Every structure is written in C-alpha cells, then in structure tokens.
C-alpha cells in the first residue's frame, strides 16, 4: 500500500501543479483549485512528485 499526503497549507494547488505534470501514472490531478489524488493504487512510488515540489508539500510513503 502507498500513502500519499498533500499538505494543503504548503501546497500552491492549481497555480503550481508541477507534481501533476510530472507524475507518470497520472495519480495526482487538479480538482478545482487543489491537488487531489485520483487512484493511489496506480502510484509506483517513483517519488518524482516529491523531488519536483518546491514546497515539500507532497509526501509519498509505503504504508
Ligand atoms: S510517487 Fe510517482 S507515481 Fe506516485 S504520485 Fe508521485 S509522481 Fe506519481
Ligand atoms: S508540486 Fe507541491 S506545491 Fe506544487 S502543486 Fe504539487 S504538491 Fe502543491
């Protein structure tokens, strides 16, 4: 199981969306103004979203 956490206090949401752009599995999506998780089971734990996030707002971990 994978657990993805987005800290919406730190996240710039749709104004940034860099994690959405880089996610190869399209797990992270834009939902209105915020970043949402579509299907956590598709996550490959590549951690690219964590690497690209300028604010350290997204965390992906094995649960
Ligand atoms: S770890 Fe990789 S596959 Fe999972 S949400 Fe982040 S970018 Fe997408
Ligand atoms: S890269 Fe970080 S700040 Fe930007 S939308 Fe994703 S989680 Fe939010």
Tab-separated table of C-alpha atoms and ligand atoms in Angstrom:
chain	number	residue	atom	x	y	z
A	1	UNK	CA	0.000	0.000	0.000
A	2	UNK	CA	1.105	3.517	-0.787
A	3	UNK	CA	0.124	6.563	1.209
A	4	UNK	CA	0.174	9.969	-0.475
A	5	UNK	CA	-0.196	13.063	1.638
A	6	UNK	CA	-0.597	16.606	0.345
A	7	UNK	CA	-0.154	19.378	2.865
A	8	UNK	CA	-2.621	21.942	1.576
A	9	UNK	CA	-1.149	24.592	3.887
A	10	UNK	CA	2.094	24.389	1.910
A	11	UNK	CA	0.709	23.420	-1.484
A	12	UNK	CA	0.110	26.151	-4.076
A	13	UNK	CA	-2.512	23.989	-5.787
A	14	UNK	CA	-3.554	24.639	-9.360
A	15	UNK	CA	-1.227	27.667	-9.517
A	16	UNK	CA	1.692	25.239	-9.353
A	17	UNK	CA	0.629	21.716	-10.337
A	18	UNK	CA	4.202	20.681	-11.066
A	19	UNK	CA	3.597	17.320	-9.392
A	20	UNK	CA	0.571	16.765	-11.617
A	21	UNK	CA	2.675	17.480	-14.697
A	22	UNK	CA	5.452	15.056	-13.797
A	23	UNK	CA	3.521	12.127	-12.349
A	24	UNK	CA	3.943	9.333	-14.911
A	25	UNK	CA	0.943	7.424	-13.583
A	26	UNK	CA	-1.475	10.381	-13.530
A	27	UNK	CA	-2.151	9.749	-9.861
A	28	UNK	CA	-2.150	13.439	-8.983
A	29	UNK	CA	-4.856	15.555	-10.580
A	30	UNK	CA	-6.170	19.098	-10.401
A	31	UNK	CA	-9.552	19.306	-8.705
A	32	UNK	CA	-10.718	22.891	-8.908
A	33	UNK	CA	-8.049	24.851	-7.063
A	34	UNK	CA	-6.465	21.975	-5.187
A	35	UNK	CA	-4.377	18.927	-5.976
A	36	UNK	CA	-6.211	15.663	-5.468
A	37	UNK	CA	-5.293	12.011	-5.660
A	38	UNK	CA	-7.125	10.011	-8.305
A	39	UNK	CA	-6.090	6.414	-7.698
A	40	UNK	CA	-3.421	5.780	-5.094
A	41	UNK	CA	-3.107	2.164	-6.249
A	42	UNK	CA	-1.589	3.404	-9.516
A	43	UNK	CA	1.313	5.068	-7.700
A	44	UNK	CA	4.672	3.478	-8.486
A	45	UNK	CA	6.489	5.168	-5.587
A	46	UNK	CA	8.837	6.861	-8.062
A	47	UNK	CA	8.953	9.919	-5.781
A	48	UNK	CA	9.297	12.316	-8.726
A	49	UNK	CA	6.452	14.398	-7.291
A	50	UNK	CA	8.373	14.804	-4.049
A	51	UNK	CA	11.527	15.768	-5.952
A	52	UNK	CA	9.802	18.407	-8.054
A	53	UNK	CA	7.690	20.034	-5.346
A	54	UNK	CA	9.179	23.417	-4.427
A	55	UNK	CA	7.431	23.453	-1.046
A	56	UNK	CA	7.846	19.935	0.260
A	57	UNK	CA	4.072	19.680	0.239
A	58	UNK	CA	3.704	16.153	-1.112
A	59	UNK	CA	4.827	13.025	0.668
A	60	UNK	CA	4.697	9.515	-0.745
A	61	UNK	CA	5.441	6.605	1.518
A	62	UNK	CA	4.923	2.934	1.766
A	63	UNK	CA	2.148	2.261	4.231
B	1	LIG	S1	5.427	8.824	-6.461
B	1	LIG	FE1	5.454	8.900	-8.714
B	1	LIG	S2	3.664	7.729	-9.357
B	1	LIG	FE2	3.398	8.214	-7.179
B	1	LIG	S3	2.181	10.108	-7.149
B	1	LIG	FE3	4.354	10.694	-7.071
B	1	LIG	S4	4.970	11.044	-9.210
B	1	LIG	FE4	3.042	9.887	-9.212
B	2	LIG	S1	4.388	20.473	-6.718
B	2	LIG	FE1	3.981	20.765	-4.491
B	2	LIG	S2	3.239	22.874	-4.292
B	2	LIG	FE2	3.092	22.285	-6.444
B	2	LIG	S3	1.009	21.536	-6.685
B	2	LIG	FE3	2.306	19.747	-6.257
B	2	LIG	S4	2.211	19.458	-4.018
B	2	LIG	FE4	1.455	21.525	-4.484
